[in-house]
PDB file of C-alpha atoms in Angstrom:
ATOM      1  CA  UNK A 169      12.269  -1.751 -19.180  1.00 73.00           C
ATOM      2  CA  UNK A 170      13.292   1.648 -18.673  1.00 86.00           C
ATOM      3  CA  UNK A 171      15.254   2.835 -15.672  1.00 89.00           C
ATOM      4  CA  UNK A 172      12.216   4.734 -14.207  1.00 88.00           C
ATOM      5  CA  UNK A 173      10.178   1.615 -14.160  1.00 91.00           C
ATOM      6  CA  UNK A 174      13.046  -0.044 -12.467  1.00 93.00           C
ATOM      7  CA  UNK A 175      13.439   2.228  -9.757  1.00 93.00           C
ATOM      8  CA  UNK A 176       9.338   2.298  -9.177  1.00 92.00           C
ATOM      9  CA  UNK A 177       9.597  -1.716  -8.975  1.00 95.00           C
ATOM     10  CA  UNK A 178      12.487  -1.436  -6.351  1.00 95.00           C
ATOM     11  CA  UNK A 179      10.490   1.043  -4.496  1.00 94.00           C
ATOM     12  CA  UNK A 180       7.441  -0.882  -4.355  1.00 94.00           C
ATOM     13  CA  UNK A 181       9.351  -4.081  -3.135  1.00 95.00           C
ATOM     14  CA  UNK A 182      11.066  -2.055  -0.158  1.00 95.00           C
ATOM     15  CA  UNK A 183       7.601  -0.757   0.886  1.00 94.00           C
ATOM     16  CA  UNK A 184       6.220  -4.096   0.938  1.00 93.00           C
ATOM     17  CA  UNK A 185       9.191  -5.519   2.930  1.00 94.00           C
ATOM     18  CA  UNK A 186       9.899  -2.448   5.497  1.00 94.00           C
ATOM     19  CA  UNK A 187       8.536  -3.531   8.796  1.00 91.00           C
ATOM     20  CA  UNK A 188       5.847  -1.868  10.536  1.00 88.00           C
ATOM     21  CA  UNK A 189       6.940   0.618  13.167  1.00 84.00           C
ATOM     22  CA  UNK A 190       4.662  -0.472  16.285  1.00 78.00           C
ATOM     23  CA  UNK A 191       6.036   1.939  18.790  1.00 76.00           C
ATOM     24  CA  UNK A 192       5.265   5.000  16.534  1.00 81.00           C
ATOM     25  CA  UNK A 193       2.442   3.871  14.148  1.00 80.00           C
ATOM     26  CA  UNK A 194       1.881   7.560  13.191  1.00 83.00           C
ATOM     27  CA  UNK A 195       5.149   8.491  12.011  1.00 86.00           C
ATOM     28  CA  UNK A 196       6.154   5.460   9.786  1.00 89.00           C
ATOM     29  CA  UNK A 197       9.573   5.471   7.739  1.00 91.00           C
ATOM     30  CA  UNK A 198       7.574   4.491   4.853  1.00 92.00           C
ATOM     31  CA  UNK A 199       5.909   7.853   4.361  1.00 92.00           C
ATOM     32  CA  UNK A 200       9.359   9.211   3.742  1.00 91.00           C
ATOM     33  CA  UNK A 201      10.138   6.232   1.213  1.00 93.00           C
ATOM     34  CA  UNK A 202       6.665   7.044  -0.501  1.00 92.00           C
ATOM     35  CA  UNK A 203       7.557  10.642  -1.010  1.00 91.00           C
ATOM     36  CA  UNK A 204      10.865   9.662  -2.538  1.00 90.00           C
ATOM     37  CA  UNK A 205       9.389   7.094  -4.812  1.00 91.00           C
ATOM     38  CA  UNK A 206       5.969   9.147  -5.744  1.00 90.00           C
ATOM     39  CA  UNK A 207       7.904  10.946  -8.928  1.00 89.00           C
ATOM     40  CA  UNK A 208       8.595   7.326 -10.003  1.00 89.00           C
ATOM     41  CA  UNK A 209       5.037   6.317 -10.362  1.00 87.00           C
ATOM     42  CA  UNK A 210       4.710   4.432  -7.040  1.00 88.00           C
ATOM     43  CA  UNK A 211       1.591   4.716  -5.274  1.00 84.00           C
ATOM     44  CA  UNK A 212       1.429   5.553  -1.147  1.00 80.00           C
ATOM     45  CA  UNK A 213       0.773   2.606   0.761  1.00 72.00           C
ATOM     46  CA  UNK A 214       0.071   4.390   4.059  1.00 62.00           C
ATOM     47  CA  UNK A 215      -2.765   6.787   4.475  1.00 64.00           C
ATOM     48  CA  UNK A 216      -2.175  10.469   3.734  1.00 58.00           C
ATOM     49  CA  UNK A 217      -0.437  12.543   6.032  1.00 52.00           C
ATOM     50  CA  UNK A 218      -3.384  14.823   6.702  1.00 51.00           C
ATOM     51  CA  UNK A 219      -5.425  12.133   7.749  1.00 51.00           C
ATOM     52  CA  UNK A 220      -2.949  10.722  10.143  1.00 48.00           C
ATOM     53  CA  UNK A 221      -2.553  14.115  11.695  1.00 50.00           C
ATOM     54  CA  UNK A 222      -6.517  15.056  12.492  1.00 53.00           C
ATOM     55  CA  UNK A 223      -6.301  16.791  15.560  1.00 48.00           C
ATOM     56  CA  UNK A 224      -2.514  17.376  15.655  1.00 49.00           C
ATOM     57  CA  UNK A 225      -1.951  21.153  15.591  1.00 47.00           C
ATOM     58  CA  UNK A 226       1.871  20.750  16.515  1.00 47.00           C
ATOM     59  CA  UNK A 227       2.673  19.199  13.000  1.00 47.00           C
ATOM     60  CA  UNK A 228       3.122  21.417   9.899  1.00 48.00           C
ATOM     61  CA  UNK A 229       0.232  22.557   7.860  1.00 46.00           C
ATOM     62  CA  UNK A 230       2.024  21.298   4.679  1.00 57.00           C
ATOM     63  CA  UNK A 231       4.869  18.524   3.759  1.00 61.00           C
ATOM     64  CA  UNK A 232       7.901  19.278   2.367  1.00 60.00           C
ATOM     65  CA  UNK A 233       8.169  19.543  -1.587  1.00 64.00           C
ATOM     66  CA  UNK A 234       9.001  16.474  -3.577  1.00 59.00           C
ATOM     67  CA  UNK A 235      12.428  16.878  -5.435  1.00 62.00           C
ATOM     68  CA  UNK A 236      12.904  14.825  -8.202  1.00 65.00           C
ATOM     69  CA  UNK A 237      16.266  13.270  -8.826  1.00 76.00           C
ATOM     70  CA  UNK A 238      18.126  11.688 -11.530  1.00 83.00           C
ATOM     71  CA  UNK A 239      17.687   7.729 -11.851  1.00 82.00           C
ATOM     72  CA  UNK A 240      21.439   7.565 -11.558  1.00 87.00           C
ATOM     73  CA  UNK A 241      21.481   9.241  -8.090  1.00 88.00           C
ATOM     74  CA  UNK A 242      18.391   7.287  -6.880  1.00 91.00           C
ATOM     75  CA  UNK A 243      20.027   3.789  -7.330  1.00 92.00           C
ATOM     76  CA  UNK A 244      22.431   4.293  -4.559  1.00 94.00           C
ATOM     77  CA  UNK A 245      19.723   5.404  -2.258  1.00 94.00           C
ATOM     78  CA  UNK A 246      17.851   2.326  -3.120  1.00 95.00           C
ATOM     79  CA  UNK A 247      20.878  -0.019  -2.351  1.00 96.00           C
ATOM     80  CA  UNK A 248      21.092   1.864   0.900  1.00 95.00           C
ATOM     81  CA  UNK A 249      17.385   1.080   1.779  1.00 96.00           C
ATOM     82  CA  UNK A 250      17.742  -2.524   0.740  1.00 96.00           C
ATOM     83  CA  UNK A 251      21.069  -2.821   2.981  1.00 96.00           C
ATOM     84  CA  UNK A 252      19.165  -1.665   5.988  1.00 95.00           C
ATOM     85  CA  UNK A 253      16.497  -4.290   5.322  1.00 95.00           C
ATOM     86  CA  UNK A 254      19.032  -7.006   5.063  1.00 94.00           C
ATOM     87  CA  UNK A 255      20.731  -6.079   8.194  1.00 93.00           C
ATOM     88  CA  UNK A 256      23.918  -6.118   5.994  1.00 95.00           C
ATOM     89  CA  UNK A 257      25.868  -3.991   8.361  1.00 93.00           C
ATOM     90  CA  UNK A 258      24.869  -5.775  11.690  1.00 91.00           C
ATOM     91  CA  UNK A 259      25.734  -9.121   9.741  1.00 90.00           C
ATOM     92  CA  UNK A 260      29.192  -7.687   8.668  1.00 93.00           C
ATOM     93  CA  UNK A 261      30.053  -5.856  11.963  1.00 94.00           C
ATOM     94  CA  UNK A 262      28.571  -8.120  14.698  1.00 92.00           C
ATOM     95  CA  UNK A 263      28.546  -6.607  18.033  1.00 90.00           C
ATOM     96  CA  UNK A 264      29.818  -8.678  21.056  1.00 90.00           C
ATOM     97  CA  UNK A 265      27.292  -9.892  23.483  1.00 86.00           C
ATOM     98  CA  UNK A 266      29.037  -7.807  26.329  1.00 87.00           C
ATOM     99  CA  UNK A 267      27.991  -4.659  24.774  1.00 89.00           C
ATOM    100  CA  UNK A 268      24.238  -5.369  25.691  1.00 87.00           C
ATOM    101  CA  UNK A 269      25.109  -6.645  29.281  1.00 91.00           C
ATOM    102  CA  UNK A 270      27.058  -3.715  30.772  1.00 90.00           C
ATOM    103  CA  UNK A 271      28.398  -4.762  34.241  1.00 90.00           C
ATOM    104  CA  UNK A 272      26.725  -1.808  35.882  1.00 91.00           C
ATOM    105  CA  UNK A 273      23.404  -2.527  34.836  1.00 90.00           C
ATOM    106  CA  UNK A 274      23.191  -6.233  32.972  1.00 91.00           C
ATOM    107  CA  UNK A 275      19.345  -6.243  32.220  1.00 91.00           C
ATOM    108  CA  UNK A 276      18.969  -2.628  30.925  1.00 90.00           C
ATOM    109  CA  UNK A 277      18.636  -3.802  27.409  1.00 90.00           C
ATOM    110  CA  UNK A 278      16.441  -6.645  28.287  1.00 91.00           C
ATOM    111  CA  UNK A 279      13.835  -4.438  30.295  1.00 88.00           C
ATOM    112  CA  UNK A 280      14.185  -1.720  27.530  1.00 88.00           C
ATOM    113  CA  UNK A 281      12.860  -4.319  24.715  1.00 88.00           C
ATOM    114  CA  UNK A 282      10.159  -5.361  27.055  1.00 89.00           C
ATOM    115  CA  UNK A 283       9.208  -1.836  27.583  1.00 86.00           C
ATOM    116  CA  UNK A 284       9.327  -1.139  23.613  1.00 85.00           C
ATOM    117  CA  UNK A 285       7.033  -4.477  23.191  1.00 86.00           C
ATOM    118  CA  UNK A 286       4.515  -3.341  25.807  1.00 87.00           C
ATOM    119  CA  UNK A 287       4.262   0.334  24.686  1.00 84.00           C
ATOM    120  CA  UNK A 288       1.722  -0.004  21.907  1.00 82.00           C
ATOM    121  CA  UNK A 289      -0.751  -2.041  24.052  1.00 87.00           C
ATOM    122  CA  UNK A 290      -0.582   0.538  27.087  1.00 88.00           C
ATOM    123  CA  UNK A 291      -3.547   2.638  27.811  1.00 91.00           C
ATOM    124  CA  UNK A 292      -3.182   6.441  28.512  1.00 90.00           C
ATOM    125  CA  UNK A 293      -3.491   6.061  32.034  1.00 93.00           C
ATOM    126  CA  UNK A 294      -0.872   3.170  32.107  1.00 90.00           C
ATOM    127  CA  UNK A 295       1.725   5.233  30.370  1.00 86.00           C
ATOM    128  CA  UNK A 296       1.230   8.328  32.649  1.00 89.00           C
ATOM    129  CA  UNK A 297       1.502   5.975  35.622  1.00 88.00           C
ATOM    130  CA  UNK A 298       4.692   4.591  34.206  1.00 83.00           C
ATOM    131  CA  UNK A 299       5.999   7.969  33.388  1.00 84.00           C
ATOM    132  CA  UNK A 300       5.383   9.144  37.119  1.00 87.00           C
ATOM    133  CA  UNK A 301       6.924   6.010  38.393  1.00 83.00           C
ATOM    134  CA  UNK A 302      10.149   6.849  36.341  1.00 78.00           C
ATOM    135  CA  UNK A 303      10.253  10.378  38.277  1.00 83.00           C
ATOM    136  CA  UNK A 304      10.083   9.047  41.697  1.00 80.00           C
ATOM    137  CA  UNK A 305      13.362   7.656  42.978  1.00 68.00           C
ATOM    138  CA  UNK A 306      12.335   4.461  45.287  1.00 63.00           C
ATOM    139  CA  UNK A 307      15.846   3.816  46.756  1.00 57.00           C
TER     140      UNK A 307
END
């Protein structure tokens, strides 16, 4: 098996394992990985950028050009992606529970995670109401 076939196989596996971004489904990180893997024969999994942009005039008209790197330079990039998938760094350098429970506002991160989980299911009106509520001081 050639080195470029091995790289394509790694990228295909990474794309299959990469978690979906529920908070920003229109901007998945997998598109970046796909663009990096295209020179090695990996087919895109997500819809083309033009389809996802329909009606979005703020986005650039054309994507950045694909730069083909050498297979030797690609392998460390693949290793970095796998290390992120495996949570290698959070396992190697665990954070104390006190970091997520600051004494000034111990529920902050719990509420933040609840809001992130609710965000994809909100209607436009609910999102605007929450935005306005954040601008008004209730105390």
